[in-house]
Tab-separated table of C-alpha atoms in Angstrom:
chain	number	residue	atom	x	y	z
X	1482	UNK	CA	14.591	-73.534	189.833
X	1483	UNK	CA	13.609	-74.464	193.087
X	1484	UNK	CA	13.380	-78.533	194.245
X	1485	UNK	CA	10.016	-80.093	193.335
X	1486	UNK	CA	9.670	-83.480	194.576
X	1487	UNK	CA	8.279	-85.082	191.417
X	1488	UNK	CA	10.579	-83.496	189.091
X	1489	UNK	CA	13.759	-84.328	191.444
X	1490	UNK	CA	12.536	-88.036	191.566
X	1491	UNK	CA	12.168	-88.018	187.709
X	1492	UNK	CA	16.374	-87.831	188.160
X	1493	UNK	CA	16.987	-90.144	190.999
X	1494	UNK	CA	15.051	-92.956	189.553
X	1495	UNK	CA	16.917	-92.793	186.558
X	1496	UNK	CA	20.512	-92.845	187.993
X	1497	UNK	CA	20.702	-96.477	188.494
X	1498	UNK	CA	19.582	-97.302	185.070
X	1499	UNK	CA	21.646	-94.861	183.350
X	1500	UNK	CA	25.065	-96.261	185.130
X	1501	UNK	CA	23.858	-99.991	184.509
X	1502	UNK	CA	23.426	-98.814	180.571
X	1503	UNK	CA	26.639	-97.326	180.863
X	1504	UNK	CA	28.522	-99.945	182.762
X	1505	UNK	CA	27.368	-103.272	182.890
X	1506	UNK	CA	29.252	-106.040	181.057
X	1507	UNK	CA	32.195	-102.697	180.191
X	1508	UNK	CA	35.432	-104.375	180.053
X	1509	UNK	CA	37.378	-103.700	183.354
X	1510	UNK	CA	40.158	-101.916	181.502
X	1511	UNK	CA	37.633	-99.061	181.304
X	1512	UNK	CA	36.108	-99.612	184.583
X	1513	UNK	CA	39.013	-100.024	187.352
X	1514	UNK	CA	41.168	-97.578	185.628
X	1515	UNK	CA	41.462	-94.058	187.259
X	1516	UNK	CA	42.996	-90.612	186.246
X	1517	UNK	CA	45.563	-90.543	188.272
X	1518	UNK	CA	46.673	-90.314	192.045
X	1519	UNK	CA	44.035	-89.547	194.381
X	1520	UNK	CA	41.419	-90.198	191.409
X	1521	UNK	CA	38.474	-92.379	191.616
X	1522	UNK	CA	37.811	-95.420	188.904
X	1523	UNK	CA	34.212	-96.081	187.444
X	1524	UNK	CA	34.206	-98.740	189.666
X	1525	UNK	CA	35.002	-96.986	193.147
X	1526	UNK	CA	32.155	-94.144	191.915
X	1527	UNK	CA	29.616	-96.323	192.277
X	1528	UNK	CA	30.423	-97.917	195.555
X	1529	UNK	CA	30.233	-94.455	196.823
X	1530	UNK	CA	26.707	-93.893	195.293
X	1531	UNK	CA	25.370	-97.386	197.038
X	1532	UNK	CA	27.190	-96.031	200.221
X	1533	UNK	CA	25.407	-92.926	200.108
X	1534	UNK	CA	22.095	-94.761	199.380
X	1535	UNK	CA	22.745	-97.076	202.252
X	1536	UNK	CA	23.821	-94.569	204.771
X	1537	UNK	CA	23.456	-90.822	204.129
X	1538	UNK	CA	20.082	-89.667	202.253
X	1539	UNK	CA	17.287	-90.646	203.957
X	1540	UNK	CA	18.873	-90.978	207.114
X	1541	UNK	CA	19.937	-87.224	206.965
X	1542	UNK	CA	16.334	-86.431	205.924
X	1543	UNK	CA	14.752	-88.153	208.933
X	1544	UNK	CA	16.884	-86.480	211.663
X	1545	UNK	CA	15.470	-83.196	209.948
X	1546	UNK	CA	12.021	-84.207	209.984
X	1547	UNK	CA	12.918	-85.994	213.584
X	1548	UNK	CA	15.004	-83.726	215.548
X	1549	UNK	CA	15.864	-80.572	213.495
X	1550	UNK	CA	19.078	-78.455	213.891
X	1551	UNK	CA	19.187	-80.456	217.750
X	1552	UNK	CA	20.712	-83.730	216.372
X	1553	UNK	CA	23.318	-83.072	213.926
X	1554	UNK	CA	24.033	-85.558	210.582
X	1555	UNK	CA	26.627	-87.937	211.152
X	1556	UNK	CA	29.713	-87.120	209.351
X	1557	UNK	CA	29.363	-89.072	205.396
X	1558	UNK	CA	32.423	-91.292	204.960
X	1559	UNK	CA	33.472	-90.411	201.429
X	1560	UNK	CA	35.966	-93.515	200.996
X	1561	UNK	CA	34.078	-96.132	203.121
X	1562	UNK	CA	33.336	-98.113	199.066
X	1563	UNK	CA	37.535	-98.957	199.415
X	1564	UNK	CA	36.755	-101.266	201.712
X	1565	UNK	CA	33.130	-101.735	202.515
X	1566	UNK	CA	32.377	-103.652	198.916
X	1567	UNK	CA	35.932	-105.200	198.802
X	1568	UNK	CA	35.169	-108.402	196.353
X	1569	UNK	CA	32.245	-107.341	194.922
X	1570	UNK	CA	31.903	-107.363	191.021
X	1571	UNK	CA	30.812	-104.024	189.214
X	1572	UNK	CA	27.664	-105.868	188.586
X	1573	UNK	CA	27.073	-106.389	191.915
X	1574	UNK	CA	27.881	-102.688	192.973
X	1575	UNK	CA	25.058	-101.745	190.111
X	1576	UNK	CA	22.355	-104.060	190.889
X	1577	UNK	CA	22.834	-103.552	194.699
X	1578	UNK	CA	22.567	-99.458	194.042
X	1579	UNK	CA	19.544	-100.235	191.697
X	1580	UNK	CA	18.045	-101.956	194.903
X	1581	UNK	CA	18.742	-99.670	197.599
X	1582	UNK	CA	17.608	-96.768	195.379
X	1583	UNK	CA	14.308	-98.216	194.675
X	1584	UNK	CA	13.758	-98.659	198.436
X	1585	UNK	CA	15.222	-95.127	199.356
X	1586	UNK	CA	12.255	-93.811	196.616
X	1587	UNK	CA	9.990	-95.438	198.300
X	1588	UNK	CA	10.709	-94.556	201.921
X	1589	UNK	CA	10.679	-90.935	200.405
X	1590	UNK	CA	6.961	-91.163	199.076
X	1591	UNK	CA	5.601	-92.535	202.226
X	1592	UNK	CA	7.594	-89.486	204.013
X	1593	UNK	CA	5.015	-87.244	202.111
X	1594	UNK	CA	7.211	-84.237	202.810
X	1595	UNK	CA	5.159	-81.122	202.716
X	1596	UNK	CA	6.180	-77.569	201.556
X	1597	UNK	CA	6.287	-76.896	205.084
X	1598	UNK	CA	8.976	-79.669	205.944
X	1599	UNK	CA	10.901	-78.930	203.028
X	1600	UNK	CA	12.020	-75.530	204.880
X	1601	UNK	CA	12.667	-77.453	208.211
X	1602	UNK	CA	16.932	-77.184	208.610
X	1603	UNK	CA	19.490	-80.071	209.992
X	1604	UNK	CA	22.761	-79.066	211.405
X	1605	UNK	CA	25.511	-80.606	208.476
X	1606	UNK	CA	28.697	-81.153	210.624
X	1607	UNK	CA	30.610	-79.268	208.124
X	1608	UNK	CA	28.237	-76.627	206.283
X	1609	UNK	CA	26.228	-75.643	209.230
X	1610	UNK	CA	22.287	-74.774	208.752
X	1611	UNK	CA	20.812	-76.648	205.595
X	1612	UNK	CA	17.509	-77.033	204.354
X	1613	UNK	CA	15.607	-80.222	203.982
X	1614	UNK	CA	15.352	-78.849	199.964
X	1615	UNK	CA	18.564	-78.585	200.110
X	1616	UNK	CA	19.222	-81.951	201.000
X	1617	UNK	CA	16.868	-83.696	198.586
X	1618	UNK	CA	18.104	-81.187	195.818
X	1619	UNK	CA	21.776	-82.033	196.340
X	1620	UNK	CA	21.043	-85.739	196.667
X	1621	UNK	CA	19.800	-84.986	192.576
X	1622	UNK	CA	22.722	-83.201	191.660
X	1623	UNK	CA	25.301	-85.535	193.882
X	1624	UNK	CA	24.283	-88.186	191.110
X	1625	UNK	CA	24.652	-86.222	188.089
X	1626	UNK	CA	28.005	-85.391	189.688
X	1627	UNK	CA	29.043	-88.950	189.389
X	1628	UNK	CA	27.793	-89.601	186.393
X	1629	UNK	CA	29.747	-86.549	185.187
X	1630	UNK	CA	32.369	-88.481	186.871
X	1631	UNK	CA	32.311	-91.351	185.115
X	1632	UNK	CA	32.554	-90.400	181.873
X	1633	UNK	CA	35.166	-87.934	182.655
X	1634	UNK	CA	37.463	-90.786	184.342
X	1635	UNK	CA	36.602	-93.318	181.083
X	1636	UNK	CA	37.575	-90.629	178.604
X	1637	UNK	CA	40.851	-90.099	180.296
X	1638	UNK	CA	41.637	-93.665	179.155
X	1639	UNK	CA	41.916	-91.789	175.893
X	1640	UNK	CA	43.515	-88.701	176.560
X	1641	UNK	CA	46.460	-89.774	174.039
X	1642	UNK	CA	44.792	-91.749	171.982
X	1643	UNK	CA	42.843	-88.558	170.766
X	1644	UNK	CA	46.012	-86.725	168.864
X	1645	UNK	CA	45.277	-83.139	168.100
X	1646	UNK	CA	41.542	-83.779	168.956
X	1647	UNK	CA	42.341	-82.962	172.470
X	1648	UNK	CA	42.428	-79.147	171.693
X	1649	UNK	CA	38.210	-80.120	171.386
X	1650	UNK	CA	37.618	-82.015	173.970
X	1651	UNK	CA	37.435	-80.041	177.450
X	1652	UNK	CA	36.359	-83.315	179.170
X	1653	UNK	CA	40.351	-84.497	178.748
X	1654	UNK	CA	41.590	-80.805	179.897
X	1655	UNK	CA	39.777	-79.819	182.830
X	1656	UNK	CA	40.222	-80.074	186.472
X	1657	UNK	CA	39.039	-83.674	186.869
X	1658	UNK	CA	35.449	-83.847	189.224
X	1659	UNK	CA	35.600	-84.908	192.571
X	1660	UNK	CA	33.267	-85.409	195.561
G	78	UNK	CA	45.956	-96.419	176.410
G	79	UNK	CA	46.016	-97.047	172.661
G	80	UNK	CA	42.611	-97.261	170.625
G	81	UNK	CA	41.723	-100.488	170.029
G	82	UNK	CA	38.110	-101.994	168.310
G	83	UNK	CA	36.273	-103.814	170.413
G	84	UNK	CA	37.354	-101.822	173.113
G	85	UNK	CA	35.621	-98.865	171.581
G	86	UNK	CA	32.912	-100.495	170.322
G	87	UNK	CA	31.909	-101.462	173.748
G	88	UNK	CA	31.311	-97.743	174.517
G	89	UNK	CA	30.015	-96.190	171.235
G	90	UNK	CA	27.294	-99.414	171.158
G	91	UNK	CA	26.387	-98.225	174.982
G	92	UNK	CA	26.012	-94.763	174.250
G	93	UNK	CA	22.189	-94.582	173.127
G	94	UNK	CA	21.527	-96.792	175.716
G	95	UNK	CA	22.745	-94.570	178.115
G	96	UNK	CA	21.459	-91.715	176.951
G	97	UNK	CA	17.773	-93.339	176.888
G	98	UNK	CA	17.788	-94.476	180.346
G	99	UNK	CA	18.620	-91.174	181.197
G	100	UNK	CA	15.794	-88.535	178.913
G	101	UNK	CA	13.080	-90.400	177.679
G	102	UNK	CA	10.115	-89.719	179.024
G	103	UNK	CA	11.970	-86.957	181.589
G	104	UNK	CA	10.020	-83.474	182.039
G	105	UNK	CA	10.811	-80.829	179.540
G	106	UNK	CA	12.008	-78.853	182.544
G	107	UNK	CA	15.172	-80.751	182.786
G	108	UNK	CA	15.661	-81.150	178.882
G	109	UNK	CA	15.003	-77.819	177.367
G	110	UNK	CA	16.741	-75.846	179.839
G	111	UNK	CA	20.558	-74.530	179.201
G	112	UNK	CA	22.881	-73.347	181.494
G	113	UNK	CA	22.556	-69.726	180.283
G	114	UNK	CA	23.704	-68.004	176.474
G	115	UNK	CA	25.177	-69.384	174.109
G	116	UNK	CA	25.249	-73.086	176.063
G	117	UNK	CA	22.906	-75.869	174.525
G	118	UNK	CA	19.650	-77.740	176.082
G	119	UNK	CA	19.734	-81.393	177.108
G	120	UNK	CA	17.868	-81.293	173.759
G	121	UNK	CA	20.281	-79.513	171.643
G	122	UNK	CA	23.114	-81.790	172.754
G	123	UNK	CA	21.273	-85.187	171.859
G	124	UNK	CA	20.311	-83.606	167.977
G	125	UNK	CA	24.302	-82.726	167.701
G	126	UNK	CA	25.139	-85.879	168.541
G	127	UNK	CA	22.776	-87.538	166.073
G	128	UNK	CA	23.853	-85.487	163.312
G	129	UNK	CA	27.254	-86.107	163.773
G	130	UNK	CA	26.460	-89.697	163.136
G	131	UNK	CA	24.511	-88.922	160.499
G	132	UNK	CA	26.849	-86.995	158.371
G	133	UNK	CA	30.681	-87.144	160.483
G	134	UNK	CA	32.089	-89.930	161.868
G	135	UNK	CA	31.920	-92.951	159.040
G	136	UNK	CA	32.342	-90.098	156.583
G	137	UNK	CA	35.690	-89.368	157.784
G	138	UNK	CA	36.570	-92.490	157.750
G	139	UNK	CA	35.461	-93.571	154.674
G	140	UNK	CA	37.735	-90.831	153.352
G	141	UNK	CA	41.034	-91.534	155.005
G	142	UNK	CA	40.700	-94.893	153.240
G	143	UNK	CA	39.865	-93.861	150.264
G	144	UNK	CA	41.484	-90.981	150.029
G	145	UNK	CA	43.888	-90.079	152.801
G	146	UNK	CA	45.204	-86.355	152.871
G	147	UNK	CA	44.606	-86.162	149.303
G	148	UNK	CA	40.816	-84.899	150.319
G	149	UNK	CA	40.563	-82.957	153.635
G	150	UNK	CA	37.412	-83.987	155.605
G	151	UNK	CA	34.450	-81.760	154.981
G	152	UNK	CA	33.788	-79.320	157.868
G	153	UNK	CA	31.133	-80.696	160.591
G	154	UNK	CA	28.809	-77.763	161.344
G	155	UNK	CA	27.972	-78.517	165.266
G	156	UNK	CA	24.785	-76.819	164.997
G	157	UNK	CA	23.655	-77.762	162.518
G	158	UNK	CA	20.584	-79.888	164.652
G	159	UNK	CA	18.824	-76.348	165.670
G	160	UNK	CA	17.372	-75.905	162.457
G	161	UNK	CA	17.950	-79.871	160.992
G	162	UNK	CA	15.674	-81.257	163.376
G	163	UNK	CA	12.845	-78.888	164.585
G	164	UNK	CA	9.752	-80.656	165.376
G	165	UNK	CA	11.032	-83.692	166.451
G	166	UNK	CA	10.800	-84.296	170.094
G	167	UNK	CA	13.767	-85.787	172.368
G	168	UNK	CA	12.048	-89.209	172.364
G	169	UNK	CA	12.142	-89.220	168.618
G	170	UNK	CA	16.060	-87.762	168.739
G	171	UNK	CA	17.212	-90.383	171.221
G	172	UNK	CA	15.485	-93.284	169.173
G	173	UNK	CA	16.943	-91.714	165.789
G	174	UNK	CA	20.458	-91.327	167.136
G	175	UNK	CA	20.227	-95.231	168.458
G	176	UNK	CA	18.988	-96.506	165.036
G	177	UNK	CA	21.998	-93.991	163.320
G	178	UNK	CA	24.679	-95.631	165.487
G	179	UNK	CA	23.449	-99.348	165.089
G	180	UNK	CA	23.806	-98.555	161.385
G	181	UNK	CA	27.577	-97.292	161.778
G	182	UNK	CA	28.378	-99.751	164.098
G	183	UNK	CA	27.419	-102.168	161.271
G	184	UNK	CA	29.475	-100.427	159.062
G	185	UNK	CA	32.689	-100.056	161.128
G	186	UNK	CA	32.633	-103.674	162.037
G	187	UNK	CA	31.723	-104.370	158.093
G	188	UNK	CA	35.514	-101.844	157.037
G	189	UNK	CA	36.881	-104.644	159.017
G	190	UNK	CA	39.719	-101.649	159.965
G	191	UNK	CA	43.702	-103.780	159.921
G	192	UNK	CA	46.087	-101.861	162.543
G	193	UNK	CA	48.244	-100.697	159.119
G	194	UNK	CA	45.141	-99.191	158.124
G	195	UNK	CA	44.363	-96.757	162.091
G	196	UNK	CA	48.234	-95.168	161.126
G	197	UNK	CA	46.565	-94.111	157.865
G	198	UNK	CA	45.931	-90.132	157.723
G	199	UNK	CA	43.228	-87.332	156.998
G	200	UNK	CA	43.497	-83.737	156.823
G	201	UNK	CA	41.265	-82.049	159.546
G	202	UNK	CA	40.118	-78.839	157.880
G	203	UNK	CA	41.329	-77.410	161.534
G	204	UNK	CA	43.336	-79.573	163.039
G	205	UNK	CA	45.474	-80.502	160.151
G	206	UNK	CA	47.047	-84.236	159.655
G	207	UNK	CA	45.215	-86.473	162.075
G	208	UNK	CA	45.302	-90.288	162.187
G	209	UNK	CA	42.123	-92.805	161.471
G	210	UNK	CA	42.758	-94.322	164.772
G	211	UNK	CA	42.849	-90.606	166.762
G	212	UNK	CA	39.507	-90.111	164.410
G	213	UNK	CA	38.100	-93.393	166.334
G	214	UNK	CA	39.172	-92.893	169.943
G	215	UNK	CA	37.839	-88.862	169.104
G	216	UNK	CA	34.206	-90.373	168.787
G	217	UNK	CA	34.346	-92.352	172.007
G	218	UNK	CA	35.955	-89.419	173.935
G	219	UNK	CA	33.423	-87.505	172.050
G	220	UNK	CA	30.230	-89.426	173.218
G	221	UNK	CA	31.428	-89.491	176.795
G	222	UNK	CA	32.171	-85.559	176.439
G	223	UNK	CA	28.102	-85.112	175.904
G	224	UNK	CA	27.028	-87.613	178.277
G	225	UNK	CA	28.751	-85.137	180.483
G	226	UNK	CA	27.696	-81.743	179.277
G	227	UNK	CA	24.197	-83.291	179.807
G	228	UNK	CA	24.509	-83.953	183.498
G	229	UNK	CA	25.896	-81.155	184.149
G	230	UNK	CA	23.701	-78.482	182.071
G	231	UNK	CA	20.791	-80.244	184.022
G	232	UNK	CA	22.752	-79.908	187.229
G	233	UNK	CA	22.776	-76.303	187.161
G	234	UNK	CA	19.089	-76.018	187.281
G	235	UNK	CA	19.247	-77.020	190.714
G	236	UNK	CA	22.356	-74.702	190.997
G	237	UNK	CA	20.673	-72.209	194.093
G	238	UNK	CA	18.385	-75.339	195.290
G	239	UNK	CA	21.506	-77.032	196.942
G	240	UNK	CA	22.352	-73.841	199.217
G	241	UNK	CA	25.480	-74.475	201.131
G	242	UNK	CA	26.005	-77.607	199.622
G	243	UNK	CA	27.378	-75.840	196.137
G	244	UNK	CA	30.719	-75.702	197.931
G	245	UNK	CA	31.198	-79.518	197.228
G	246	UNK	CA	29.452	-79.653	194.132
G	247	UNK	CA	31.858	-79.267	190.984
G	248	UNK	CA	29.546	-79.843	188.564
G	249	UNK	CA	27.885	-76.870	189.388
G	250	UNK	CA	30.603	-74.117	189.390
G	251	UNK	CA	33.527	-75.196	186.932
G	252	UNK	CA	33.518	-73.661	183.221
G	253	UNK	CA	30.319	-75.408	181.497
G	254	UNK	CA	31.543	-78.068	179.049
G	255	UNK	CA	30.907	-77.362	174.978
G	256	UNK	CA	31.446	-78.942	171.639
C-alpha cells in the first residue's frame, strides 16, 4: 500500500511505547548482550533509534520540502549511539527516544505535507533520487526493523537453551537483521 | 546462556505488554493484512499465541512432572485460532492472551520448578526427548519469535512505499518468519 500519513503515524507513535514495554526494568543480561561480532545489543538499537530521531528524519524531510534534489541529506551516522550516549542507562535511552519522538510527531503535523509534497524528491548521498513518501514510509518500517531487531538479538540469548526446539524457531537460524 | 526463572519470567510477563502497546487500537489495515499465502495477519499471530497459552505451554509442563516420557505431549495444532476465535476482535485477543499469561505465570511461579526438576524429560510428538527446561526457554524464544513475525508482516505493507530504500531494509526482503 502506498504511505498515508495517518496510518504511518498510527506506527511511529507506538514505537517508543512498544520498546519501553519491552525493555524497561529487563535485566541487563538480556539487554547489553549481542549475537555476536559486529552485532548490535538491545541496548545499542535503541541509541540508534534516538540518533535517528535527533538527527536524520525530519531534518531529511525539510531539505526536501526546503531545497529539493539541490541540497543533498547529510550522510546518517549508523554507529554515532557507541559513543554519543556513552553512560546513559537503557532507561534513559527509552525515555529520551519517547521524547524526541513525540516532538518529531509534532513537527510533522505542523509540516501539513500535502499529496503534492509527498512526490517532491531529495538527493540520498547513497541511493540517489528518493521521494519524500519514501522517506516518511521508511522512517515506519526503519522502526519495525529494530524492533525486529530486538527480539531477534534477545532470543539469541537462548539459542542453546532451546534443545531440539531450534529446528522451530527461524528467529535463532536466520541471517541476523541489521541496519 | 542457560534458562533460568526469573530470567524468563521477566520476558514472558512483558510479552502482552508489548504486544498491547503495539495493536490496540491500530487500523485494521496494518493488522489484518499478511504478507501474501499461506503467511498469517497481525491478527492471526496474536490468536496463536493465545491459544498456545491456553492449551500448550503449562500443559507440557504439567506432564513432564507428572509423567515424564511415559506420556508424550499432545500435539499443539498452530491454527487452531482461525476457527477458535472468530468474532473476537484484536483488542479482545490481546486482552485475553494478557489475562491467559498472568494466569500461567501464577502457576509456574506456584510449580515452584527445583533445577533437578528443568533436567526432567517429555516426549515431543516431533521432536522426540526434550527437556522441561528447553520446554521453558522454547516459550520465551517463542514469544520473541511472534513479536517479530508481527513487525515484519506489517513491514511489508509498506514494502514498494520505501522505493530505493528496500536495499537497506531486511525486514522487508529475507524469507518471512512462521510458526
Amino acid at each position: 500500500m502506498d504511505y498515508q500519513y495517518e496510518q504511518a503515524v498510527e506506527i511511529l507513535r507506538r514505537t517508543p511505547a512498544t520498546l519501553t514495554a519491552l525493555l524497561r526494568g529487563l535485566p541487563a543480561v538480556w539487554t547489553t548482550s549481542t549475537a555476536g561480532p559486529d552485532t548490535w545489543s538491545t541496548y545499542d538499537i535503541v541509541g540508534h533509534l534516538l540518533h535517528g530521531d535527533e538527527t536524520d528524519w525530519i531534518a531529511r524531510a525539510r531539505i526536501i520540502l526546503e531545497h529539493d534534489e539541490r541540497r543533498p541529506f547529510d550522510s546518517f551516522n549508523r554507529t554515532a549511539m557507541f559513543e554519543k550516549y556513552q553512560g546513559s542507562s537503557l532507561d534513559e535511552l527509552l525515555a529520551a527516544f519517547a521524547q524526541a519522538r513525540a516532538n518529531n510527531l509534532a513537527t510533522l503535523s505542523e509540516l501539513r505535507i500535502t499529496p503534492e509534497q509527498l512526490t517532491r524528491t531529495g538527493a540520498h548521498p547513497a541511493l540517489g533520487t528518493v521521494t519524500l513518501s519514501q522517506l516518511l514510509a521508511t522512517w515506519v518500517v526503519h522502526d519495525l526493523n529494530h524492533i525486529g531487531q530486538v527480539v531477534e538479538v534477545m532470543s539469541r540469548q537462548y539459542a542453546e537453551a532451546v534443545g531440539p526446539w531450534r529446528a522451530y524457531l527461524a528467529i535463532l537460524t536466520r541471517p541476523i537483521l541489521t541496519e
